Short mmCIF file of C-alpha atoms (C1' of nucleotides) in Angstrom, two decimals:
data_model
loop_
_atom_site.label_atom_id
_atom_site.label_comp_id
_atom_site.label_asym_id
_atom_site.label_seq_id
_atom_site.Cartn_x
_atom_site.Cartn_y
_atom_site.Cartn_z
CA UNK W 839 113.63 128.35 125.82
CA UNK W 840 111.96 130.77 128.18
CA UNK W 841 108.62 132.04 125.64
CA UNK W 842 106.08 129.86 124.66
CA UNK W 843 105.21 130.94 121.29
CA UNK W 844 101.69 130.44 119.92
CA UNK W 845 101.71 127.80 117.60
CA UNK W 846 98.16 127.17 115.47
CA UNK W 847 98.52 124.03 113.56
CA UNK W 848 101.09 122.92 115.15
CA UNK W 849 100.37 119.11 115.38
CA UNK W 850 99.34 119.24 111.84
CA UNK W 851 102.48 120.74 111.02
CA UNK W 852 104.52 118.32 112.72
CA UNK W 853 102.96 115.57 111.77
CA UNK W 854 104.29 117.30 107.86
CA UNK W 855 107.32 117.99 108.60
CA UNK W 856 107.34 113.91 109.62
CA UNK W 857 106.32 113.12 106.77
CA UNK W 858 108.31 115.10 104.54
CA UNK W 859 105.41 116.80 103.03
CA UNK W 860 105.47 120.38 102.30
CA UNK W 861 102.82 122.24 104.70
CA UNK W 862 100.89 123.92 102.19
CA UNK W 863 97.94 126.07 103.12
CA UNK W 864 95.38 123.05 101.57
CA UNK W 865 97.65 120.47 103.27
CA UNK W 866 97.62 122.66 106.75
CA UNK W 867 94.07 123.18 106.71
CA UNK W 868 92.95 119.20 105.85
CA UNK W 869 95.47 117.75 108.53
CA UNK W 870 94.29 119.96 110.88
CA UNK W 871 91.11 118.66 110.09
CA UNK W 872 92.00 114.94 110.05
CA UNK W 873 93.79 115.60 113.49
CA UNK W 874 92.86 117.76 115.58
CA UNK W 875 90.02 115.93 117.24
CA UNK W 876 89.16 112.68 118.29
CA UNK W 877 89.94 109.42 115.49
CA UNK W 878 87.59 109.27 112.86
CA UNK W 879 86.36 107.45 109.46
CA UNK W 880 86.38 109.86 106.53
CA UNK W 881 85.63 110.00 102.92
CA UNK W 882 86.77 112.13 100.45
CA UNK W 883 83.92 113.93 99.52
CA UNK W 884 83.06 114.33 103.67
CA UNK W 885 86.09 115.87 104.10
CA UNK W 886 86.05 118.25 100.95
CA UNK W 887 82.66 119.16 102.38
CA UNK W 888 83.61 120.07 105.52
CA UNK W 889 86.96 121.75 104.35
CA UNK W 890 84.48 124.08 102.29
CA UNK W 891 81.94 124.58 105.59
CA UNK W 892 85.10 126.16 107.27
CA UNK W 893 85.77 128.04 104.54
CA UNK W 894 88.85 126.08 103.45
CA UNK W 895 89.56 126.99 99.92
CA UNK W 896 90.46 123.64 98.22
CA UNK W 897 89.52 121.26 95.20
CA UNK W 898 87.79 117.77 95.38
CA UNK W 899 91.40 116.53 93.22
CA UNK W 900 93.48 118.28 96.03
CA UNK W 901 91.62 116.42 98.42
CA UNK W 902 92.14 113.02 96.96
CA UNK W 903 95.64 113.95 96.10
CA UNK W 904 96.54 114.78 99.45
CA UNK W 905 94.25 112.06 101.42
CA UNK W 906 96.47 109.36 99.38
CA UNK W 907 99.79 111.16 100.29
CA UNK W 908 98.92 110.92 104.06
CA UNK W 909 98.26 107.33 103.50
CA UNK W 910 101.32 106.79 101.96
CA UNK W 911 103.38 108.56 104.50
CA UNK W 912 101.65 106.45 107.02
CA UNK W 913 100.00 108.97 108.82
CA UNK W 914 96.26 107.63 107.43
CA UNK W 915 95.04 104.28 106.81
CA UNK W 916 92.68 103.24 103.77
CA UNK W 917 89.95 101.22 104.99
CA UNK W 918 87.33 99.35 101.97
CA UNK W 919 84.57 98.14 103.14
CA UNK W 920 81.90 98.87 100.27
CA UNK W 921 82.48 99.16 96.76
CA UNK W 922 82.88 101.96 95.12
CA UNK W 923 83.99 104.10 98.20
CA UNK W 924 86.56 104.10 100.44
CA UNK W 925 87.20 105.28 104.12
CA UNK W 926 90.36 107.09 105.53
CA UNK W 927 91.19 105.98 108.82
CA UNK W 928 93.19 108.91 110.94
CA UNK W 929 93.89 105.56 113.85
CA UNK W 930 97.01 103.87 112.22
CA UNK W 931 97.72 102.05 115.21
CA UNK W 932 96.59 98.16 115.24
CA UNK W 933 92.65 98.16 115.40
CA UNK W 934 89.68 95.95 114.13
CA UNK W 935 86.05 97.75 113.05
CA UNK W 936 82.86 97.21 112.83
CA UNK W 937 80.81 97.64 109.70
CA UNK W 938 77.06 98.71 110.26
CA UNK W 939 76.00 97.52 106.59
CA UNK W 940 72.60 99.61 107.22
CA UNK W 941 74.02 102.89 107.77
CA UNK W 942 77.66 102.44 106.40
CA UNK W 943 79.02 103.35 109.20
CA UNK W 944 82.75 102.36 110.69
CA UNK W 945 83.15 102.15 114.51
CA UNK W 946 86.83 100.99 116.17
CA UNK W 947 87.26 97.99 117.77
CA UNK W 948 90.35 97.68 119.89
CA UNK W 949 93.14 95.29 118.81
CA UNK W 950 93.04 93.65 122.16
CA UNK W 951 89.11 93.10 122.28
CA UNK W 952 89.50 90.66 119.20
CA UNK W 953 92.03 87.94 119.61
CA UNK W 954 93.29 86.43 116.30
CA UNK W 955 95.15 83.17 116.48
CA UNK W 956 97.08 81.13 114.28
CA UNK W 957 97.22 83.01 111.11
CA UNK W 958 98.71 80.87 108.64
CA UNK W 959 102.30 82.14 107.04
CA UNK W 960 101.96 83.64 104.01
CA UNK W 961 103.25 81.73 101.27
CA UNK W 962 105.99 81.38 99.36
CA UNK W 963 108.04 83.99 101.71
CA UNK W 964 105.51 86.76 101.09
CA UNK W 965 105.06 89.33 104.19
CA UNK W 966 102.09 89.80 105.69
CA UNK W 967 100.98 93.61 105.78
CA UNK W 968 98.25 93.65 107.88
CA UNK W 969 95.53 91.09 109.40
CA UNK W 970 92.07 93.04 109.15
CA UNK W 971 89.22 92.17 111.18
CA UNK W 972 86.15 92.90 110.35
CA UNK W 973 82.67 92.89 112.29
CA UNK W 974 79.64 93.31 109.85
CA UNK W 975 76.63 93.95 111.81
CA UNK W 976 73.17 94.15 109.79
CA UNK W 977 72.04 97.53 111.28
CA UNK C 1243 69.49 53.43 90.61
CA UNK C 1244 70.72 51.72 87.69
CA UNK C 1245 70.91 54.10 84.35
CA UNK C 1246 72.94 56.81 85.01
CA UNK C 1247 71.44 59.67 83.10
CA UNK C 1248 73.73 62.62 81.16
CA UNK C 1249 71.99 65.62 82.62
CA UNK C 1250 74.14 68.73 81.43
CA UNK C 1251 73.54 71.77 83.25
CA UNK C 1252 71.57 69.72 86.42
CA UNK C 1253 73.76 71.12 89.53
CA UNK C 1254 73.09 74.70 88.02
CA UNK C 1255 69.51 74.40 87.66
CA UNK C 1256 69.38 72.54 90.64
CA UNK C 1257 71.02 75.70 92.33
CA UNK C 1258 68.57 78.17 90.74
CA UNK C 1259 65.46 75.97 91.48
CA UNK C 1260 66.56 75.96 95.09
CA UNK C 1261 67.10 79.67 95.07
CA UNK C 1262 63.88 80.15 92.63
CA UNK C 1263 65.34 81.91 89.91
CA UNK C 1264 63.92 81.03 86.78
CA UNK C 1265 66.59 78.72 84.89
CA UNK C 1266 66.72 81.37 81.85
CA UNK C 1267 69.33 80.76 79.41
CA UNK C 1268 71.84 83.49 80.83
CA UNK C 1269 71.65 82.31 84.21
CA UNK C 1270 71.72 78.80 83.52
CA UNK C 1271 74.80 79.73 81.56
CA UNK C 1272 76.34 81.62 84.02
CA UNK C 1273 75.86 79.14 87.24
CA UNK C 1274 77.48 76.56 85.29
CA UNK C 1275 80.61 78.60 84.92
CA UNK C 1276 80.57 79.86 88.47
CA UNK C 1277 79.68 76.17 90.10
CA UNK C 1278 80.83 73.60 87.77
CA UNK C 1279 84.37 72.96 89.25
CA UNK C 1280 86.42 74.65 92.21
CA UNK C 1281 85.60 77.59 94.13
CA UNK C 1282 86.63 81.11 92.34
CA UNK C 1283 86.49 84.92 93.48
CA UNK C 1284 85.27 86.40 90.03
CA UNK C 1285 84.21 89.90 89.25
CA UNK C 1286 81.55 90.74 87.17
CA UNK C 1287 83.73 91.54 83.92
CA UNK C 1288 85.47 88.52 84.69
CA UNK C 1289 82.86 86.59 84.39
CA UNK C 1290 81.29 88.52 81.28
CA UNK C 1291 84.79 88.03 79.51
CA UNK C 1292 84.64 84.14 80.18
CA UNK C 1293 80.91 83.75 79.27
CA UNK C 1294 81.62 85.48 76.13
CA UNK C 1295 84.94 83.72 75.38
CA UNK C 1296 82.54 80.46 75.54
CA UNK C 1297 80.21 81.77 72.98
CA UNK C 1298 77.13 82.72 75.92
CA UNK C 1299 75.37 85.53 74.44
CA UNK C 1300 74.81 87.78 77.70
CA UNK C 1301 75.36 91.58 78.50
CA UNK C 1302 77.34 92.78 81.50
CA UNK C 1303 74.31 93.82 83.02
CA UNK C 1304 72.69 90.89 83.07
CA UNK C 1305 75.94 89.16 84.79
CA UNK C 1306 75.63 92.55 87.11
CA UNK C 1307 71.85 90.94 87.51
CA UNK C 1308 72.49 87.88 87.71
CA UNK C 1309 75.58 87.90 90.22
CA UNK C 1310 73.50 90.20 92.86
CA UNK C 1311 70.09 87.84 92.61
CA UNK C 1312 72.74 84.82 93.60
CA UNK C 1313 74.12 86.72 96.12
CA UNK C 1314 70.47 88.07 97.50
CA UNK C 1315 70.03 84.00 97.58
CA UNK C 1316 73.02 83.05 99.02
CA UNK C 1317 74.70 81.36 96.24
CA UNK C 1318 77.63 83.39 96.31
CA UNK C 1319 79.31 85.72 98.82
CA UNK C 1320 80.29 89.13 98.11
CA UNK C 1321 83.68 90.38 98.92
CA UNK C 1322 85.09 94.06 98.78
CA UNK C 1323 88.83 94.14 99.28
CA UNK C 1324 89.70 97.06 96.93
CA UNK C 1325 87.87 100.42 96.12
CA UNK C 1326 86.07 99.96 93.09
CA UNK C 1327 85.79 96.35 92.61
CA UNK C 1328 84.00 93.50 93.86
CA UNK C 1329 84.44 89.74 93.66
CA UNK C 1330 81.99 87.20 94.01
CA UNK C 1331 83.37 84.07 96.26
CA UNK C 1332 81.47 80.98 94.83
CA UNK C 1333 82.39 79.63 99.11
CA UNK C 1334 79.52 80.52 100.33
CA UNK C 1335 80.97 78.79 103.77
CA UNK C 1336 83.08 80.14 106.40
CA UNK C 1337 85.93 81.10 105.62
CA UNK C 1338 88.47 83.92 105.22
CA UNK C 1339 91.25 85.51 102.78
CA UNK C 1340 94.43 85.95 101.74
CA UNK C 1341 94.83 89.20 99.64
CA UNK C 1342 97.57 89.76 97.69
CA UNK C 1343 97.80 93.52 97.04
CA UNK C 1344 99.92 93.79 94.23
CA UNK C 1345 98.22 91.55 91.71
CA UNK C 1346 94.45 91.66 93.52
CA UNK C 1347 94.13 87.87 94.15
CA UNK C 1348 92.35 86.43 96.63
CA UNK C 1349 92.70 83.13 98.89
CA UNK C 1350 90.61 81.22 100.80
CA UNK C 1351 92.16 79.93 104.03
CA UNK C 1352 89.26 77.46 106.19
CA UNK C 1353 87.68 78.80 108.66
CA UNK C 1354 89.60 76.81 111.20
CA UNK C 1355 92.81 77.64 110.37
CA UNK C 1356 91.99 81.09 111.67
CA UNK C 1357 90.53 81.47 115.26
CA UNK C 1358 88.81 84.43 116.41
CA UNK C 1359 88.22 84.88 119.69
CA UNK C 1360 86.64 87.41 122.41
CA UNK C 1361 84.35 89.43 119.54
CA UNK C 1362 82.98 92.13 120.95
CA UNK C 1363 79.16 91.74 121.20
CA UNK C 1364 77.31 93.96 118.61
CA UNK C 1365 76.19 97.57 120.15
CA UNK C 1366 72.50 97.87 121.14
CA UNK C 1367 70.79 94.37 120.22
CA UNK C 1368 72.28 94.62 116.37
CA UNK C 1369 73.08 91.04 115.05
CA UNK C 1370 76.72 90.49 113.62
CA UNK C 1371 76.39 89.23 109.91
CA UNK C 1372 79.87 88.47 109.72
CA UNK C 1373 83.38 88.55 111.04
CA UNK C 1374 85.51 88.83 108.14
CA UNK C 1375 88.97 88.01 108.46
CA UNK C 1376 91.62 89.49 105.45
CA UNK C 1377 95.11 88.89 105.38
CA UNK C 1378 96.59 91.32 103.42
CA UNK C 1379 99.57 90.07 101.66
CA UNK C 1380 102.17 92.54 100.39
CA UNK C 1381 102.72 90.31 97.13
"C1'" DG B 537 114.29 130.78 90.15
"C1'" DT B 538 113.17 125.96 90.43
"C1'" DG B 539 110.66 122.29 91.52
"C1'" DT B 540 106.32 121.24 93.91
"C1'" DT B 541 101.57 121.69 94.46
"C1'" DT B 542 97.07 123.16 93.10
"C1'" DG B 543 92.63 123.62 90.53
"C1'" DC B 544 89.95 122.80 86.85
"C1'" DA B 545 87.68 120.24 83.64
"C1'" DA B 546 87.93 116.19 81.16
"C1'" DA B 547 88.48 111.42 81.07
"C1'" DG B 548 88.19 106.95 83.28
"C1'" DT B 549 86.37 103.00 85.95
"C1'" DG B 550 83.08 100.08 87.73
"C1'" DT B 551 78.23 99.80 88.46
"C1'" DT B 552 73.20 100.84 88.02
"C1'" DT B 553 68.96 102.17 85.68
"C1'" DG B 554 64.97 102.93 82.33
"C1'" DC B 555 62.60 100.94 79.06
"C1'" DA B 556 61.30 98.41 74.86
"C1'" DA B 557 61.85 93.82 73.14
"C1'" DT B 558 62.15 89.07 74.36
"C1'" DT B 559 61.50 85.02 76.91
"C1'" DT B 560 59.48 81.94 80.41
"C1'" DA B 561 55.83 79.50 82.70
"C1'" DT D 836 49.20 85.96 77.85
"C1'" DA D 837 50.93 87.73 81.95
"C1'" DA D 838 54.85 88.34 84.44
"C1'" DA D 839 59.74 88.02 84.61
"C1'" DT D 840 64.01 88.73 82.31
"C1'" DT D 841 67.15 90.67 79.02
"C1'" DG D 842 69.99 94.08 76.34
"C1'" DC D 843 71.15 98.39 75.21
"C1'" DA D 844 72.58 102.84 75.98
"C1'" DA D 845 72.49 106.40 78.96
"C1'" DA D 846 73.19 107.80 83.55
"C1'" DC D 847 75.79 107.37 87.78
"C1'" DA D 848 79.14 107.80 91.64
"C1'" DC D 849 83.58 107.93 92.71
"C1'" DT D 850 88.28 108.59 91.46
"C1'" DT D 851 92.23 109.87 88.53
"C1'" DT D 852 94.69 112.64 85.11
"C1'" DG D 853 96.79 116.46 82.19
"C1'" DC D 854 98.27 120.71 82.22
"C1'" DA D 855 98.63 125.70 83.06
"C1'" DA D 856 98.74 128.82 86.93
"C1'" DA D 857 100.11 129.50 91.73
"C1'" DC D 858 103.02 128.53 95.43
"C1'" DA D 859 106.99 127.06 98.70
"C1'" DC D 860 111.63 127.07 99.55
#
DNA sequence: GTGTTTGCAAAGTGTTTGCAATTTA
DNA sequence: TAAATTGCAAACACTTTGCAAACAC
């Protein structure tokens, strides 16, 4: 391997490819805006709104579509805090948050700054999927 | 004390005088089936189904009404697990959750059978509401 | 080409609102 | 009777769906 070939989109590619998900030009352009950056706390209409601010031609449904097939292939996490909307996490690794009920607001707390003890088995042989802290602060 | 008197509806309207809701027939109606017997994580069409099942004359947006004035009071808690439904937990007390994803029931499990520890204080003087524990359960 | 993905508009879900009629104190 | 509460139906916000056209491999 002796060139280094420009590659735009390239993590957002990869990150396809992982997932078995065929890179599209909507599914190109929305990773690279889920990814390319620091972690963040998204809804679907944000990111439709900022897909069409950078000119990214692509439907509200498209956006749903594909911000539930990321979830599925791991690469997003759903977070519901409120009713009637929910958040898109692009930090799948173990984490806690906190609310800010004012606002609405998500903000990451780091699995090892909240220290969860003895969670009870689940019962009856049932797996646990996931233990979800989180921090409601009335601001 | 030495005649016991039959007082139907008295813990409810105890409830509401303490929270200062006028006992009005609806509410009266409802508090009874949401306090009188265990602890239950309703939603609101739940609860219109069952008041209408026992012959209460009320419309879904007075239990919509009603359920948010006895939250505002702090008769009942308000708990989001899933996008686009709430449940009202009649435990007002500390305590956390089992969820069990695939049929959307909820658990209590006591407050001190889960420990929380080192919770990051709340950014810039803001007050934390709540730490809410859920267990998701993949069952 | 063939199966997948997209966009649109329509339908769906759960919740809230405006307002006249009713009820409570 | 004055103020609070209710019911209805319409409005709402968010999300999903059906299907024809466009696209990826």
């Amino acid at each position: 391997m002796t060139m280094v070939t420009i590659r735009p989109y390239s993590q957002a590619l990869d990150r396809l490819r992982a997932a078995g998900l065929r890179p599209t030009r909507q599914r190109l352009a929305l990773a690279r805006l889920l990814f390319d950056g620091c972690d963040r706390h998204i809804s679907a209409e944000q990111l439709h709104n900022e897909a069409v601010a950078n000119n990214i031609r692509v439907s509200l449904a498209t956006v749903y579509n594909t911000l539930h097939q990321f979830t599925d292939a791991g690469l997003l996490r759903e977070i519901v805090v409120d009713a009637g909307r929910s958040y898109f996490d692009t930090n799948v690794s173990d984490h806690h948050h906190f609310f800010y009920e004012r606002s609405g607001k998500l903000c990451d707390i780091p699995a090892e700054m909240i220290g969860v003890t003895k969670v009870p088995d689940a019962p009856a042989g049932l797996k646990i999927s996931r233990v979800e802290v989180i921090v409601r602060v009335d601001g």
